[in-house]
Coordinates of C-alpha atoms in Angstrom, one line a residue:
X20 CA 0.2 0.0 0.1
X21 CA 0.8 3.7 0.0
X22 CA 3.3 4.6 2.6
X23 CA 3.8 7.7 4.4
X24 CA 7.4 9.4 5.7
X25 CA 7.6 10.3 9.4
X26 CA 10.1 13.0 9.3
X27 CA 10.6 15.8 11.7
X28 CA 12.0 18.1 9.2
X29 CA 9.1 20.5 8.5
X30 CA 9.0 19.5 4.8
X31 CA 5.6 20.5 3.3
X32 CA 3.2 17.7 2.1
X33 CA 4.3 18.1 -1.4
X34 CA 8.3 17.7 -0.5
X35 CA 7.2 14.4 1.7
X36 CA 5.2 13.2 -1.6
X37 CA 8.8 13.8 -3.6
X38 CA 10.6 11.9 -1.0
X39 CA 8.4 8.9 -1.4
X40 CA 7.9 8.7 -5.0
X41 CA 4.4 10.0 -4.8
X42 CA 4.7 13.0 -7.2
X43 CA 3.8 13.2 -10.9
X44 CA 5.1 10.1 -13.0
X45 CA 8.8 10.1 -14.2
X46 CA 9.3 10.2 -17.9
X47 CA 10.4 6.5 -17.8
X48 CA 9.7 5.6 -21.6
X49 CA 12.8 4.1 -23.2
X50 CA 15.0 4.4 -20.2
X51 CA 17.1 1.6 -18.6
X52 CA 16.1 0.4 -15.4
X53 CA 19.4 1.7 -14.1
X54 CA 18.8 5.1 -15.7
X55 CA 15.2 5.2 -13.9
X56 CA 16.8 4.6 -10.6
X57 CA 19.4 7.2 -11.2
X58 CA 16.8 10.0 -12.6
X59 CA 14.5 8.8 -9.4
X60 CA 17.2 9.5 -6.9
X61 CA 18.6 12.8 -8.8
X62 CA 15.0 14.3 -8.4
X63 CA 15.0 13.8 -4.6
X64 CA 18.6 14.1 -3.2
X65 CA 17.9 16.7 -0.3
X66 CA 14.8 14.9 0.8
X67 CA 17.0 11.6 1.0
X68 CA 19.7 13.3 2.9
X69 CA 17.2 14.7 5.2
X70 CA 15.9 11.5 5.9
X71 CA 19.1 10.3 6.5
X72 CA 20.2 13.1 8.8
X73 CA 16.9 12.5 10.9
X74 CA 18.2 8.5 11.2
X75 CA 21.5 10.0 12.3
X76 CA 20.2 12.3 15.0
X77 CA 19.2 9.2 17.1
X78 CA 22.4 8.4 19.5
X79 CA 23.7 5.0 18.9
X80 CA 26.6 4.6 21.0
X81 CA 26.7 0.8 22.2
X82 CA 26.5 1.6 25.6
X83 CA 23.3 3.6 25.4
X84 CA 20.5 0.8 25.7
X85 CA 17.6 3.7 25.9
X86 CA 18.7 5.4 22.4
X87 CA 19.5 1.8 20.7
X88 CA 16.0 1.0 21.6
X89 CA 14.7 4.2 19.7
X90 CA 17.0 3.3 16.6
X91 CA 15.7 -0.2 16.5
X92 CA 12.0 0.7 16.9
X93 CA 12.5 3.4 13.9
X94 CA 14.1 1.1 11.7
X95 CA 11.1 -1.4 12.3
X96 CA 8.8 1.8 11.4
X97 CA 10.9 2.8 8.3
X98 CA 11.0 -1.0 6.8
X99 CA 7.2 -0.9 7.5
X100 CA 6.6 2.2 5.4
X101 CA 8.6 0.2 2.6
X102 CA 5.9 -2.3 2.9
X103 CA 8.5 -4.6 4.4
X104 CA 6.9 -7.0 7.2
X105 CA 9.4 -6.1 10.0
X106 CA 9.6 -6.9 13.4
X107 CA 12.3 -7.2 16.4
X108 CA 14.1 -10.6 17.3
X109 CA 14.7 -10.4 21.1
X110 CA 17.7 -11.7 22.3
X111 CA 17.2 -11.4 26.1
X112 CA 18.4 -8.0 26.4
X113 CA 18.5 -5.1 24.4
X114 CA 19.2 -4.0 21.6
X115 CA 17.5 -6.7 19.8
X116 CA 18.0 -7.4 16.2
X117 CA 15.8 -5.6 13.5
X118 CA 14.3 -8.5 11.2
X119 CA 12.3 -8.0 7.9
X120 CA 10.9 -9.8 5.2
X121 CA 9.9 -8.8 1.4
X122 CA 8.7 -11.7 -0.5
X123 CA 9.1 -11.4 -4.4
X124 CA 6.4 -13.4 -6.2
X125 CA 7.7 -16.4 -8.3
X126 CA 11.2 -15.9 -6.7
X127 CA 13.1 -18.9 -5.7
X128 CA 16.2 -17.8 -4.0
X129 CA 16.5 -15.4 -1.0
X130 CA 19.4 -13.4 0.2
X131 CA 19.7 -11.3 3.5
X132 CA 21.2 -8.1 3.9
X133 CA 22.9 -7.1 7.0
X134 CA 24.0 -4.0 8.5
X135 CA 24.3 -2.7 12.0
X136 CA 22.7 0.5 13.6
X137 CA 24.9 0.8 16.6
X138 CA 28.0 2.6 16.8
X139 CA 31.4 3.4 18.4
X140 CA 31.5 5.4 21.8
X141 CA 32.1 9.4 21.0
X142 CA 34.0 12.0 22.7
X143 CA 31.9 15.1 21.8
X144 CA 34.8 17.9 22.4
X145 CA 37.1 16.0 19.8
X146 CA 34.2 16.6 17.2
X147 CA 34.2 19.7 15.2
X148 CA 31.2 21.7 16.5
X149 CA 31.1 19.3 19.3
X150 CA 28.1 17.4 18.5
X151 CA 28.3 13.9 17.1
X152 CA 24.4 13.3 17.0
X153 CA 23.7 16.8 15.3
X154 CA 24.4 15.9 11.5
X155 CA 26.1 18.6 9.7
X156 CA 26.8 18.8 5.9
X157 CA 30.0 20.1 4.8
X158 CA 31.9 20.7 1.6
X159 CA 35.7 21.0 1.4
X160 CA 37.4 24.2 1.0
X161 CA 41.1 23.3 0.4
X162 CA 42.1 21.5 3.7
X163 CA 39.1 22.5 5.7
X164 CA 35.7 21.4 5.7
X165 CA 33.1 24.1 5.7
X166 CA 29.4 23.7 7.1
X167 CA 26.6 24.2 4.5
X168 CA 23.0 24.4 4.8
X169 CA 21.0 21.2 4.0
X170 CA 19.1 22.0 0.6
X171 CA 15.5 21.7 0.0
X172 CA 15.6 21.5 -3.7
X173 CA 17.8 20.9 -6.7
X174 CA 21.2 18.5 -7.0
X175 CA 23.8 18.1 -4.3
X176 CA 27.6 18.4 -4.5
X177 CA 28.4 14.6 -4.8
X178 CA 31.6 15.3 -2.9
X179 CA 29.9 17.1 0.1
X180 CA 29.8 14.9 3.2
X181 CA 27.3 14.3 5.9
X182 CA 29.4 14.3 9.4
X183 CA 27.5 12.5 12.4
X184 CA 28.5 8.9 14.2
X185 CA 27.1 6.2 12.5
X186 CA 27.4 8.0 9.1
X187 CA 29.8 5.6 7.4
X188 CA 29.3 2.7 10.0
X189 CA 26.8 1.6 9.6
X190 CA 23.7 3.4 9.2
X191 CA 24.8 4.3 5.4
X192 CA 24.1 1.0 3.9
X193 CA 20.6 0.9 5.7
X194 CA 19.9 4.3 4.4
X195 CA 20.7 3.2 0.9
X196 CA 18.7 -0.2 0.7
X197 CA 15.7 1.7 2.3
X198 CA 15.8 4.2 -0.7
X199 CA 16.4 1.6 -2.9
X200 CA 13.2 0.0 -2.2
X201 CA 11.3 3.4 -2.6
X202 CA 13.0 3.7 -6.0
X203 CA 12.1 0.5 -7.2
X204 CA 8.3 1.1 -6.1
X205 CA 8.5 4.6 -7.9
X206 CA 9.8 3.2 -11.2
X207 CA 7.7 0.4 -11.3
X208 CA 10.2 -2.1 -10.5
X209 CA 9.8 -5.3 -8.2
X210 CA 12.7 -7.3 -6.6
X211 CA 13.3 -10.6 -8.3
X212 CA 14.8 -12.5 -5.0
X213 CA 13.0 -12.6 -2.0
X214 CA 14.5 -10.1 0.6
X215 CA 15.4 -10.7 4.1
X216 CA 16.9 -8.0 6.5
X217 CA 18.9 -8.4 9.6
X218 CA 20.1 -5.4 11.0
X219 CA 22.1 -5.8 14.5
X220 CA 22.3 -4.0 17.8
X221 CA 25.5 -5.4 19.2
X222 CA 28.0 -5.5 16.7
X223 CA 30.0 -2.8 18.1
X224 CA 29.8 -4.9 21.4
X225 CA 31.2 -8.0 20.4
X226 CA 27.8 -9.5 19.2
X227 CA 27.3 -11.0 22.6
X228 CA 24.0 -12.5 22.0
X229 CA 24.3 -13.1 18.3
X230 CA 25.2 -17.1 18.3
X231 CA 22.2 -17.7 20.3
X232 CA 19.9 -15.8 18.4
X233 CA 21.2 -17.3 15.2
X234 CA 20.5 -20.9 16.4
X235 CA 16.9 -20.2 17.9
X236 CA 16.1 -18.3 14.2
X237 CA 17.8 -20.6 12.3
X238 CA 14.6 -21.6 10.3
X239 CA 13.4 -18.0 10.1
X240 CA 16.8 -16.9 8.6
X241 CA 16.9 -19.5 5.9
X242 CA 18.4 -18.0 2.9
X243 CA 20.9 -18.9 -0.3
X244 CA 23.4 -16.1 0.8
X245 CA 23.9 -13.1 2.8
X246 CA 25.3 -9.9 2.0
X247 CA 27.4 -7.9 4.7
X248 CA 26.9 -4.2 4.1
X249 CA 29.6 -3.1 6.3
X250 CA 33.0 -1.4 6.1
X251 CA 34.4 0.9 3.5
X252 CA 34.8 0.9 -0.5
X253 CA 38.3 0.4 -1.9
X254 CA 40.6 3.2 -1.3
X255 CA 40.3 4.3 -5.0
X256 CA 36.9 5.2 -4.4
X257 CA 35.6 2.3 -6.5
X258 CA 32.8 -0.5 -5.2
X259 CA 34.2 -4.0 -4.3
X260 CA 33.1 -7.1 -3.6
X261 CA 34.9 -8.5 -0.6
X262 CA 35.0 -12.6 -0.3
X263 CA 36.3 -12.9 3.4
X264 CA 37.4 -11.1 6.4
X265 CA 40.2 -11.7 8.9
X266 CA 39.4 -13.2 12.4
X267 CA 40.1 -11.2 15.3
X268 CA 41.0 -11.8 19.0
X269 CA 42.6 -9.5 21.7
X270 CA 44.6 -9.6 24.9
X271 CA 45.4 -7.6 27.8
X272 CA 48.9 -8.1 29.4
X273 CA 49.8 -6.8 33.0
X274 CA 53.8 -6.9 34.1
X275 CA 54.9 -6.3 37.4
X276 CA 57.6 -4.0 38.8
X277 CA 57.9 -3.1 42.7
X278 CA 55.2 -3.3 45.3
X279 CA 55.4 0.5 45.3
X280 CA 56.7 3.1 43.0
X281 CA 60.8 3.4 43.7
X282 CA 62.9 6.2 42.9
X283 CA 64.9 6.2 39.9
X284 CA 68.0 7.4 41.0
X285 CA 68.1 5.6 44.5
X286 CA 66.8 2.4 42.8
X287 CA 67.4 2.4 39.1
X288 CA 69.7 -0.4 37.7
X289 CA 68.5 -2.6 40.7
X290 CA 64.7 -2.6 40.7
X291 CA 63.4 -4.2 37.4
X292 CA 61.6 -1.7 35.5
X293 CA 58.1 -2.9 34.2
X294 CA 58.1 -0.3 31.3
X295 CA 61.6 -2.3 30.0
X296 CA 59.8 -5.9 30.7
X297 CA 56.8 -5.0 28.9
X298 CA 58.9 -3.5 25.9
X299 CA 60.9 -6.6 25.7
X300 CA 58.0 -8.9 25.9
X301 CA 56.0 -6.9 23.1
X302 CA 59.3 -7.1 21.0
X303 CA 59.7 -10.9 21.4
X304 CA 56.1 -11.1 19.8
X305 CA 56.7 -9.7 16.4
X306 CA 59.4 -7.9 14.6
X307 CA 59.3 -4.3 13.0
X308 CA 58.2 -5.9 9.6
X309 CA 55.2 -7.3 10.9
X310 CA 56.6 -11.0 11.4
X311 CA 54.9 -12.9 14.5
X312 CA 57.8 -14.6 16.1
X313 CA 55.5 -16.9 18.1
X314 CA 56.6 -20.4 17.7
X315 CA 54.5 -22.8 15.3
X316 CA 52.0 -19.5 14.7
X317 CA 52.1 -19.9 10.8
X318 CA 51.6 -23.8 11.1
X319 CA 47.6 -23.1 10.2
X320 CA 48.0 -20.7 7.7
X321 CA 46.6 -21.4 4.4
X322 CA 48.5 -19.3 1.5
X323 CA 46.3 -17.7 -0.8
X324 CA 45.3 -19.3 -3.9
X325 CA 46.6 -18.3 -7.4
X326 CA 42.9 -17.1 -8.1
X327 CA 43.1 -14.7 -5.1
X328 CA 46.9 -13.4 -5.7
X329 CA 45.7 -12.5 -9.2
X330 CA 42.5 -10.7 -8.1
X331 CA 44.7 -8.8 -5.4
X332 CA 47.5 -7.8 -8.1
X333 CA 44.6 -6.4 -10.3
X334 CA 43.0 -3.9 -8.0
X335 CA 44.3 -0.6 -8.4
X336 CA 47.4 0.1 -6.7
X337 CA 46.7 3.0 -4.2
X338 CA 49.4 2.3 -1.7
X339 CA 51.8 5.4 -2.8
X340 CA 48.9 7.6 -2.4
X341 CA 48.0 6.2 1.1
X342 CA 51.6 6.9 2.0
X343 CA 51.2 10.1 1.0
X344 CA 48.3 11.1 2.9
X345 CA 49.3 9.3 6.0
X346 CA 52.7 11.0 5.9
X347 CA 54.7 7.5 6.0
X348 CA 58.4 7.4 5.1
X349 CA 58.0 3.7 5.0
X350 CA 55.6 1.0 5.5
X351 CA 56.3 -2.6 7.2
X352 CA 57.7 -4.8 4.6
X353 CA 58.5 -1.9 2.3
X354 CA 57.4 -2.8 -1.0
X355 CA 54.8 -5.1 -0.1
X356 CA 51.3 -4.4 -1.5
X357 CA 48.8 -3.5 1.1
X358 CA 46.3 -5.9 -0.1
X359 CA 48.4 -8.7 -0.4
X360 CA 49.6 -7.7 3.4
X361 CA 46.2 -8.2 5.0
X362 CA 45.9 -11.6 3.7
X363 CA 48.4 -12.6 6.3
X364 CA 47.8 -13.0 10.1
X365 CA 48.5 -9.5 11.8
X366 CA 49.8 -8.5 15.8
X367 CA 48.9 -4.9 16.6
X368 CA 49.8 -3.2 19.8
X369 CA 46.8 -1.3 20.4
X370 CA 48.0 0.4 23.6
X371 CA 51.1 0.7 26.1
X372 CA 50.7 2.2 29.4
X373 CA 53.2 2.8 32.0
X374 CA 54.1 5.9 34.3
X375 CA 53.2 9.2 32.7
X376 CA 54.7 11.5 30.4
X377 CA 55.7 15.3 29.7
X378 CA 54.4 17.5 32.7
X379 CA 53.1 14.4 34.7
X380 CA 56.2 12.5 34.4
X381 CA 57.8 11.6 37.8
X382 CA 61.5 10.1 38.4
X383 CA 60.3 6.9 39.6
X384 CA 60.0 3.3 38.5
X385 CA 56.6 2.3 38.2
X386 CA 54.6 -0.3 39.8
X387 CA 53.4 -2.2 36.6
X388 CA 52.8 -1.9 33.0
X389 CA 50.2 -2.8 30.4
X390 CA 49.9 -3.7 26.9
X391 CA 46.7 -4.3 24.8
X392 CA 47.1 -6.3 21.8
X393 CA 44.9 -7.5 19.0
X394 CA 45.3 -10.3 16.6
X395 CA 44.1 -10.5 13.1
X396 CA 43.6 -14.1 11.9
X397 CA 43.2 -15.9 8.5
X398 CA 41.1 -18.9 7.3
X399 CA 42.0 -22.2 9.7
X400 CA 43.5 -20.2 12.4
X401 CA 41.5 -20.8 15.7
X402 CA 41.6 -18.7 18.7
X403 CA 41.7 -21.4 20.8
X404 CA 45.1 -22.4 19.0
X405 CA 46.2 -18.6 19.4
X406 CA 45.7 -18.5 23.1
X407 CA 47.9 -21.8 23.4
X408 CA 50.6 -20.6 21.4
X409 CA 50.9 -17.1 23.0
X410 CA 50.9 -18.5 26.4
X411 CA 53.6 -21.4 25.4
X412 CA 55.7 -18.5 23.9
X413 CA 55.5 -16.6 27.3
X414 CA 56.3 -19.4 29.5
X415 CA 59.2 -20.2 27.0
X416 CA 60.9 -16.6 27.1
X417 CA 61.0 -17.0 31.0
X418 CA 57.5 -15.5 32.0
X419 CA 55.5 -16.8 34.9
X420 CA 51.8 -16.7 33.4
X421 CA 48.9 -15.9 35.3
X422 CA 45.1 -15.1 34.6
X423 CA 44.3 -13.5 38.0
X424 CA 46.2 -10.6 39.9
X425 CA 49.6 -11.9 40.9
X426 CA 49.7 -12.9 44.4
X427 CA 52.5 -11.5 46.4
X428 CA 54.1 -15.2 46.8
X429 CA 54.0 -15.2 43.0
X430 CA 55.6 -11.8 42.6
X431 CA 58.6 -12.8 45.3
X432 CA 58.8 -16.5 43.5
X433 CA 59.5 -15.5 39.8
X434 CA 61.4 -12.6 38.3
X435 CA 59.1 -12.0 35.6
X436 CA 55.4 -12.5 35.9
X437 CA 52.8 -11.7 33.3
X438 CA 49.0 -11.5 34.0
X439 CA 47.0 -12.4 30.5
X440 CA 43.3 -11.5 30.2
X441 CA 42.1 -12.8 26.7
X442 CA 38.8 -11.0 25.1
X443 CA 36.6 -12.8 22.6
X444 CA 37.6 -13.8 19.6
X445 CA 36.5 -14.7 16.0
X446 CA 37.5 -17.0 13.3
X447 CA 38.3 -15.7 9.9
X448 CA 35.9 -16.8 6.8
X449 CA 36.4 -16.5 3.0
X450 CA 34.0 -18.0 0.2
X451 CA 35.4 -19.0 -3.2
X452 CA 35.1 -16.5 -6.1
X453 CA 33.5 -19.2 -8.2
X454 CA 30.5 -19.5 -5.4
X455 CA 27.1 -19.1 -7.5
X456 CA 26.4 -16.0 -5.2
X457 CA 29.7 -14.5 -5.7
X458 CA 29.2 -14.9 -9.7
X459 CA 26.1 -13.7 -9.4
X460 CA 26.7 -10.6 -7.3
X461 CA 30.0 -9.5 -9.4
X462 CA 28.1 -10.2 -12.7
X463 CA 25.0 -7.7 -11.4
X464 CA 27.7 -5.3 -10.6
X465 CA 29.9 -5.8 -13.5
X466 CA 26.8 -5.1 -15.7
X467 CA 25.7 -1.9 -13.5
X468 CA 29.0 -0.3 -13.5
X469 CA 29.8 -1.0 -17.3
X470 CA 33.1 -2.6 -16.2
X471 CA 34.5 -5.1 -13.7
X472 CA 33.7 -4.3 -10.0
X473 CA 36.7 -4.5 -7.9
X474 CA 37.3 -8.2 -6.3
X475 CA 39.2 -8.3 -2.8
X476 CA 39.6 -11.8 -1.7
X477 CA 40.1 -10.5 1.7
X478 CA 39.5 -7.2 3.8
X479 CA 41.9 -6.0 6.6
X480 CA 38.9 -5.8 9.0
X481 CA 36.8 -8.1 11.0
X482 CA 33.0 -8.9 11.1
X483 CA 31.2 -11.6 13.1
X484 CA 30.7 -13.6 10.0
X485 CA 32.3 -16.9 11.2
X486 CA 29.2 -17.1 13.8
X487 CA 26.7 -17.0 10.7
X488 CA 28.9 -19.4 8.9
X489 CA 29.1 -21.9 11.8
X490 CA 25.5 -21.6 12.8
X491 CA 23.6 -21.1 9.4
X492 CA 26.1 -22.8 6.9
X493 CA 25.6 -20.2 4.2
X494 CA 27.8 -18.4 2.0
X495 CA 28.4 -14.6 3.2
X496 CA 30.1 -11.8 1.2
X497 CA 31.0 -8.4 2.1
X498 CA 29.3 -5.7 0.1
X499 CA 30.6 -2.1 1.4
X500 CA 29.5 1.1 0.5
X501 CA 30.9 4.0 3.0
X502 CA 34.0 5.9 1.5
X503 CA 37.4 4.4 2.6
X504 CA 38.0 7.9 4.3
X505 CA 34.9 8.1 6.6
X506 CA 36.9 8.4 9.7
X507 CA 35.2 5.0 10.9
X508 CA 35.4 4.6 14.8
X509 CA 36.9 8.1 15.2
X510 CA 36.1 11.6 15.4
X511 CA 34.3 13.2 12.6
X512 CA 32.9 10.0 11.0
X513 CA 31.3 11.1 7.7
X514 CA 29.6 10.0 4.5
X515 CA 30.6 11.2 1.0
X516 CA 27.3 11.6 -0.5
X517 CA 28.2 9.9 -3.8
X518 CA 28.9 6.7 -1.7
X519 CA 25.3 7.2 -0.9
X520 CA 24.1 7.5 -4.4
X521 CA 26.3 4.6 -5.6
X522 CA 24.7 2.4 -2.9
X523 CA 21.4 3.3 -4.0
X524 CA 21.9 2.5 -7.3
X525 CA 24.0 -0.7 -6.4
X526 CA 21.2 -2.3 -4.2
X527 CA 18.7 -1.7 -6.7
X528 CA 20.4 -3.5 -9.3
X529 CA 21.1 -6.3 -6.8
X530 CA 17.4 -6.6 -5.7
X531 CA 16.4 -6.8 -9.5
X532 CA 19.2 -8.4 -11.2
X533 CA 20.9 -10.7 -9.0
X534 CA 18.5 -13.8 -10.0
X535 CA 19.3 -13.3 -13.5
X536 CA 23.0 -13.8 -13.0
X537 CA 22.9 -16.4 -10.7
X538 CA 24.5 -19.7 -12.1
X539 CA 21.5 -22.4 -13.1
X540 CA 22.4 -26.0 -11.7
X541 CA 21.8 -28.4 -14.8
X542 CA 20.0 -31.5 -13.6

C-alpha cells in the first residue's frame, strides 16, 4: 500500500510526497532500469539526505541502551513504510535485531541484507562542532571542511559529506537499502529475489547474544546467501566485492615491577623496570616488518590461491597515495602491497601504559605496565590455538603466566610475572570466487558499472561472519558502500554523498538483477 514518511523536518506535504516517490510519474519511456533509478534519485537528493540526517540524530553508542531501543523501533517503522514485514528479534536484552521480510512473487532464491545500527563511543569535544549526533553537511574548501545548509531542492554536490557518528559505520547501507526500495516502487520495478533484512544492534559490542539468536531463529533466517553491507569501499573510491574477512581476538597483558613506586636514582639499575619488561615482551612477539615470532604461529596458515593473488594484483594500486596522505616515510615490509599484507595474520599493539609523560612524568620506577594487543587471523587459524601458542611463547621466554592478579608469593617467587586476560575471538571466513552467489553478485555489479567491479579476497578488518557461517552454513559476502576515508570509529565520522548515491543504485540492481545472473544448476 501507499506509505507515508515520518520525518521531523518541517517539509511540506508536497516535499514529503517527492521523498516517497508519490509525485507526478517520471518520464521513463525508453530508459534503462538503471537510468530510471538514477533519475528518481537525482530528483530527490535533498529529501534522501534529510531522512538520513534524521536517522543519524538518534544516538547509537553501544552502551546507550535507551537510544539503541529508539534506533531499533525507528528502523522497524522505516521498513514497514516500505511494505516490509518487519519486527524485532529479541535476544533477552536490548538492543535486539531488527528483522524484515519482503517476498518477491515467483522468486526461487532468498538473500539476507545485513548491517548494524549501533556505533562506537564518542568524545564530543574532539568533534568539530562538538555534537556527534547533530548531523552537519560540509563541503571541502582546500584543507578545511565548511558547514553548508541542508538544501531543500536541486542537486547536491556529490563530494559533500554528512558528518555524524554512524554516518559511515553503519547506518549508510541501511539508508541506501531503504531508498533502493523506494526507487523500485516509484519506477514500477520489483525485486526478483526474496529479501530478508537483518540489522544488528550489538556489532560494536562483540555481538554478545548473536550466536544464541541465530540458533533459535535458524529456520526463519534460512537463505541462499547473506550480503554483509559493512565497512568501506576500496581506497580508489570504487565499489568492491569482498569474499572474506580476517578473524580477530584480543588480550591484555600486565607485567609487574616493585610493590610501590621507587625513586629511579636511588633504585634504578637494581629494581626491575616494568616499562622495560613490557617492551621486551612486546618485541619478542613480532618484528618491525610485522612477522610474528611466536613458535608454530604460521603452521595453520593457508597461503592465498593463485586466483586470489591474481585478484589482489588486479586492484588499483593506491599504496603510494595512501603513504603520502598518511605522512609515511616507509611501510612495514616496504614494497609489499597493502592488499597482499592483509591476507596474512597480524599482531597489533593497540596500547601501552606505564607511568606518565611530559608534565606529569616523575623520576620513579612504576609498579606495573600494561600492553593491549589484537590479533588478526586468516582462515584455518582458531582463537583457541592462538591462545595456547601465545601462552607457550611467554613461558618459553621466561615469564610466569597467571590469569588473575598476581599474589605476593607469586611475585616474590618469579623474576618475570605477567597476567594474561583474553578477550573474545572470531575466526576468519572466506568464500570461493566461483561460489554461485559470488558469480551472481559480481555479474550484477559488472553490468551496473559497465566494467568489472573490484574483487578483494580478504578485507583487513573483521566482522562476525564466522558466527553466521558456523550456525547457518550459508555463504557470506561483504559488499560495502562507505567511503574509505570516512573516519570510521573516530572523530568526525562522515559519509561522502556520492557513496550513498552509488549504494542506492547498487542495491536496486542487486534486488532486481541478482537472480538473472545466478548460475543455474543443470540436472
